[in-house]
């Protein structure tokens, strides 16, 4: 079983601050996806990264896939209260694999 | 993005009864759907992979006779929790794999079903 380690597990910051969430593994993933989940709802896909070294931006969110495709990071600039939620990284381990491996998630609270 | 729906969103049942949860892909065909279980403040745990027209593949430790999965069409998979007990209370989430997105192989998740067994 390939594991994805997310850190930190919990993060509480003031509105306007920056933060980074990490997703690491000893295994190579063909792609990694980042989701955000709010209480009582299903995960919503934010982005998929496929190429090693890839950087994708989604407004104030920047996603990076490591060169070796074993890790990824999510950076949020000037956090807002609406960013509060559970952030999950998930990945497919290889060609033909159709099962997502999920990290344990990072619970982000942005305080006004 | 693609839309996946789940019904019901919440269900409360008595111990010993069975509950059926539906998962539908609304604007695409999904030959493969997945059922997850999520405990409070925890990540998603894959229960089983549902394949259209064939038997579901269950993860280790998941009782196939208790969690019956049927994937009768390309847009519908159902999960039936049989003889439910309070320990089955959880948040159940389905996802559908969109084969149109071949490069990214994206899964889209339903909104979840909160099951409470009294």
Tab-separated table of C-alpha atoms in Angstrom:
chain	number	residue	atom	x	y	z
A	1	UNK	CA	0.000	0.000	0.000
A	2	UNK	CA	1.393	3.360	-1.001
A	3	UNK	CA	0.993	6.038	1.621
A	4	UNK	CA	0.616	9.766	1.364
A	5	UNK	CA	1.689	11.722	4.413
A	6	UNK	CA	0.124	15.122	4.835
A	7	UNK	CA	1.405	17.831	7.111
A	8	UNK	CA	0.447	19.639	9.121
A	9	UNK	CA	-2.602	17.740	10.292
A	10	UNK	CA	-4.154	20.866	11.787
A	11	UNK	CA	-3.488	24.495	10.980
A	12	UNK	CA	-5.080	27.583	12.480
A	13	UNK	CA	-4.054	30.948	11.077
A	14	UNK	CA	-5.209	34.552	10.962
A	15	UNK	CA	-6.898	35.941	7.908
A	16	UNK	CA	-4.324	37.421	5.536
A	17	UNK	CA	-1.501	35.049	6.430
A	18	UNK	CA	0.169	32.646	4.034
A	19	UNK	CA	0.397	28.890	4.523
A	20	UNK	CA	1.753	25.765	2.912
A	21	UNK	CA	0.438	22.220	3.162
A	22	UNK	CA	2.659	19.307	2.231
A	23	UNK	CA	1.908	15.886	0.796
A	24	UNK	CA	4.791	13.417	0.779
A	25	UNK	CA	5.370	9.819	-0.167
A	26	UNK	CA	8.203	7.411	-0.736
A	27	UNK	CA	6.370	6.150	-3.817
A	28	UNK	CA	6.014	7.655	-7.262
A	29	UNK	CA	2.548	8.766	-8.317
A	30	UNK	CA	1.406	9.135	-11.905
A	31	UNK	CA	-0.734	12.080	-10.822
A	32	UNK	CA	-1.787	13.838	-7.648
A	33	UNK	CA	-5.043	15.549	-6.931
A	34	UNK	CA	-5.929	18.107	-4.287
A	35	UNK	CA	-9.432	18.303	-2.864
A	36	UNK	CA	-11.157	20.582	-0.399
A	37	UNK	CA	-13.948	19.230	1.754
A	38	UNK	CA	-16.357	21.127	3.950
A	39	UNK	CA	-18.256	19.472	6.824
A	40	UNK	CA	-21.125	17.306	5.650
A	41	UNK	CA	-20.143	17.521	2.003
A	42	UNK	CA	-18.122	15.475	-0.437
A	43	UNK	CA	-14.599	16.449	-1.527
A	44	UNK	CA	-14.397	19.002	-4.326
A	45	UNK	CA	-11.537	18.693	-6.782
A	46	UNK	CA	-9.234	21.713	-6.817
A	47	UNK	CA	-6.498	20.607	-9.184
A	48	UNK	CA	-4.704	17.655	-10.728
A	49	UNK	CA	-0.947	17.702	-11.303
A	50	UNK	CA	0.577	15.215	-13.682
A	51	UNK	CA	4.077	16.297	-14.731
A	52	UNK	CA	7.063	16.310	-12.378
A	53	UNK	CA	7.950	19.886	-11.443
A	54	UNK	CA	4.570	21.159	-12.582
A	55	UNK	CA	3.177	24.305	-10.954
A	56	UNK	CA	-0.481	25.240	-11.216
A	57	UNK	CA	-2.173	28.333	-9.894
A	58	UNK	CA	-5.803	28.720	-8.958
A	59	UNK	CA	-6.296	32.324	-7.830
A	60	UNK	CA	-4.537	32.517	-4.442
A	61	UNK	CA	-3.717	28.797	-4.419
A	62	UNK	CA	-0.472	27.480	-5.885
A	63	UNK	CA	0.064	23.763	-6.350
A	64	UNK	CA	3.393	22.141	-7.074
A	65	UNK	CA	4.266	18.576	-8.020
A	66	UNK	CA	7.753	17.424	-7.068
A	67	UNK	CA	10.277	16.650	-9.764
A	68	UNK	CA	10.295	12.983	-8.797
A	69	UNK	CA	6.499	12.894	-8.552
A	70	UNK	CA	6.656	11.726	-4.940
A	71	UNK	CA	5.479	14.888	-3.258
A	72	UNK	CA	3.287	17.907	-3.705
A	73	UNK	CA	2.549	21.158	-1.930
A	74	UNK	CA	-0.336	23.563	-1.708
A	75	UNK	CA	0.430	27.188	-0.909
A	76	UNK	CA	-2.305	29.654	-0.060
A	77	UNK	CA	-1.549	33.366	-0.186
A	78	UNK	CA	-3.462	35.847	1.973
A	79	UNK	CA	-5.800	33.256	3.430
A	80	UNK	CA	-9.470	34.119	3.761
A	81	UNK	CA	-12.119	32.698	6.072
A	82	UNK	CA	-13.672	31.003	3.050
A	83	UNK	CA	-10.541	28.878	2.718
A	84	UNK	CA	-11.450	27.047	5.907
A	85	UNK	CA	-11.910	23.333	5.315
A	86	UNK	CA	-10.263	19.942	5.094
A	87	UNK	CA	-7.636	19.733	2.365
A	88	UNK	CA	-6.922	16.281	1.009
A	89	UNK	CA	-4.240	15.134	-1.373
A	90	UNK	CA	-4.780	11.930	-3.308
A	91	UNK	CA	-2.871	10.128	-5.987
A	92	UNK	CA	-2.853	7.330	-8.485
A	93	UNK	CA	0.149	5.129	-8.000
A	94	UNK	CA	0.870	4.162	-11.574
A	95	UNK	CA	-0.239	3.466	-15.096
A	96	UNK	CA	-3.482	1.537	-15.123
A	97	UNK	CA	-4.095	2.172	-11.448
A	98	UNK	CA	-7.558	3.519	-10.861
A	99	UNK	CA	-7.662	3.566	-7.083
A	100	UNK	CA	-6.927	6.821	-5.332
A	101	UNK	CA	-4.701	6.799	-2.282
A	102	UNK	CA	-5.691	9.564	0.103
A	103	UNK	CA	-3.618	11.455	2.604
A	104	UNK	CA	-5.088	11.947	6.068
A	105	UNK	CA	-5.925	15.537	5.351
A	106	UNK	CA	-5.076	18.955	6.722
A	107	UNK	CA	-7.775	20.721	8.704
A	108	UNK	CA	-7.372	24.437	8.022
A	109	UNK	CA	-9.089	27.081	10.106
A	110	UNK	CA	-8.771	30.700	9.031
A	111	UNK	CA	-9.689	33.074	11.828
A	112	UNK	CA	-11.061	36.524	10.997
B	1	UNK	CA	-16.684	19.715	-13.835
B	2	UNK	CA	-18.704	16.545	-13.920
B	3	UNK	CA	-21.546	16.090	-11.438
B	4	UNK	CA	-22.165	13.133	-9.166
B	5	UNK	CA	-25.255	12.967	-6.989
B	6	UNK	CA	-26.097	10.847	-3.982
B	7	UNK	CA	-29.445	10.016	-2.470
B	8	UNK	CA	-30.433	10.306	0.261
B	9	UNK	CA	-28.232	12.974	1.798
B	10	UNK	CA	-29.218	11.901	5.296
B	11	UNK	CA	-30.887	8.794	6.627
B	12	UNK	CA	-31.758	7.627	10.106
B	13	UNK	CA	-32.766	4.018	10.589
B	14	UNK	CA	-33.361	1.499	13.315
B	15	UNK	CA	-30.849	-1.174	14.128
B	16	UNK	CA	-31.432	-4.315	12.082
B	17	UNK	CA	-32.928	-2.607	9.052
B	18	UNK	CA	-31.319	-2.194	5.628
B	19	UNK	CA	-30.549	1.090	3.929
B	20	UNK	CA	-29.889	1.724	0.251
B	21	UNK	CA	-27.759	4.635	-0.950
B	22	UNK	CA	-27.726	5.655	-4.608
B	23	UNK	CA	-24.850	7.224	-6.516
B	24	UNK	CA	-25.457	8.711	-9.952
B	25	UNK	CA	-23.177	10.304	-12.507
B	26	UNK	CA	-25.367	13.000	-14.045
B	27	UNK	CA	-23.550	14.107	-17.174
B	28	UNK	CA	-21.134	11.318	-17.978
B	29	UNK	CA	-20.950	7.561	-18.044
B	30	UNK	CA	-18.958	5.882	-15.325
B	31	UNK	CA	-17.905	2.279	-15.803
B	32	UNK	CA	-16.187	2.472	-12.441
B	33	UNK	CA	-17.513	4.001	-9.251
B	34	UNK	CA	-16.022	3.917	-5.792
B	35	UNK	CA	-17.543	3.805	-2.328
B	36	UNK	CA	-15.780	5.430	0.586
B	37	UNK	CA	-16.484	5.720	4.263
B	38	UNK	CA	-15.376	8.686	6.315
B	39	UNK	CA	-15.275	8.934	10.094
B	40	UNK	CA	-15.466	12.319	11.824
B	41	UNK	CA	-12.406	14.472	11.178
B	42	UNK	CA	-10.748	11.624	9.298
B	43	UNK	CA	-9.810	11.014	5.697
B	44	UNK	CA	-11.679	8.844	3.242
B	45	UNK	CA	-11.377	5.079	3.469
B	46	UNK	CA	-12.024	3.130	0.285
B	47	UNK	CA	-14.574	0.392	0.871
B	48	UNK	CA	-15.063	-1.055	-2.579
B	49	UNK	CA	-14.759	-0.508	-6.295
B	50	UNK	CA	-17.972	-0.871	-8.238
B	51	UNK	CA	-17.693	-2.063	-11.825
B	52	UNK	CA	-20.596	-1.820	-14.228
B	53	UNK	CA	-21.902	-5.238	-15.145
B	54	UNK	CA	-19.651	-7.186	-12.821
B	55	UNK	CA	-19.070	-7.874	-9.160
B	56	UNK	CA	-17.653	-5.212	-6.914
B	57	UNK	CA	-14.130	-5.476	-5.573
B	58	UNK	CA	-13.988	-5.031	-1.812
B	59	UNK	CA	-11.075	-3.749	0.226
B	60	UNK	CA	-9.608	-5.903	2.936
B	61	UNK	CA	-11.718	-5.905	6.061
B	62	UNK	CA	-14.932	-4.782	4.351
B	63	UNK	CA	-17.741	-7.347	4.601
B	64	UNK	CA	-19.218	-7.880	1.159
B	65	UNK	CA	-22.346	-9.504	2.565
B	66	UNK	CA	-23.002	-6.506	4.751
B	67	UNK	CA	-22.258	-3.811	2.201
B	68	UNK	CA	-23.969	-4.911	-0.998
B	69	UNK	CA	-22.973	-3.025	-4.118
B	70	UNK	CA	-24.819	-3.079	-7.410
B	71	UNK	CA	-23.693	-1.221	-10.532
B	72	UNK	CA	-26.523	-1.969	-12.897
B	73	UNK	CA	-25.978	0.843	-15.364
B	74	UNK	CA	-23.270	3.223	-16.532
B	75	UNK	CA	-24.715	6.025	-14.432
B	76	UNK	CA	-25.918	4.315	-11.255
B	77	UNK	CA	-24.312	2.400	-8.421
B	78	UNK	CA	-26.055	1.491	-5.179
B	79	UNK	CA	-24.695	0.610	-1.763
B	80	UNK	CA	-27.000	-1.299	0.565
B	81	UNK	CA	-26.060	-1.515	4.208
B	82	UNK	CA	-27.769	-4.679	5.392
B	83	UNK	CA	-28.837	-5.326	8.982
B	84	UNK	CA	-27.433	-1.993	10.017
B	85	UNK	CA	-25.975	-1.508	13.483
B	86	UNK	CA	-24.956	1.665	15.320
B	87	UNK	CA	-21.292	1.063	14.438
B	88	UNK	CA	-22.268	1.403	10.764
B	89	UNK	CA	-23.174	5.029	11.390
B	90	UNK	CA	-20.868	7.081	9.233
B	91	UNK	CA	-20.541	9.396	6.251
B	92	UNK	CA	-20.613	7.408	3.027
B	93	UNK	CA	-19.256	9.015	-0.129
B	94	UNK	CA	-19.209	7.731	-3.674
B	95	UNK	CA	-17.085	8.831	-6.573
B	96	UNK	CA	-17.189	8.188	-10.278
B	97	UNK	CA	-14.251	7.934	-12.601
B	98	UNK	CA	-14.564	10.012	-15.740
B	99	UNK	CA	-12.805	8.159	-18.500
B	100	UNK	CA	-13.120	11.147	-20.797
B	101	UNK	CA	-10.310	12.777	-18.844
B	102	UNK	CA	-7.838	10.125	-19.863
B	103	UNK	CA	-4.712	12.032	-18.966
B	104	UNK	CA	-5.736	13.170	-15.526
B	105	UNK	CA	-8.130	10.276	-14.869
B	106	UNK	CA	-10.258	12.425	-12.649
B	107	UNK	CA	-12.637	11.138	-10.008
B	108	UNK	CA	-15.613	13.255	-9.071
B	109	UNK	CA	-17.195	12.850	-5.694
B	110	UNK	CA	-20.795	12.868	-4.599
B	111	UNK	CA	-21.980	15.075	-1.738
B	112	UNK	CA	-22.093	12.157	0.690
B	113	UNK	CA	-24.769	10.402	2.726
B	114	UNK	CA	-24.902	10.683	6.490
B	115	UNK	CA	-26.166	7.402	7.938
B	116	UNK	CA	-27.258	7.252	11.554
B	117	UNK	CA	-28.306	3.902	12.973
B	118	UNK	CA	-30.233	4.071	16.211
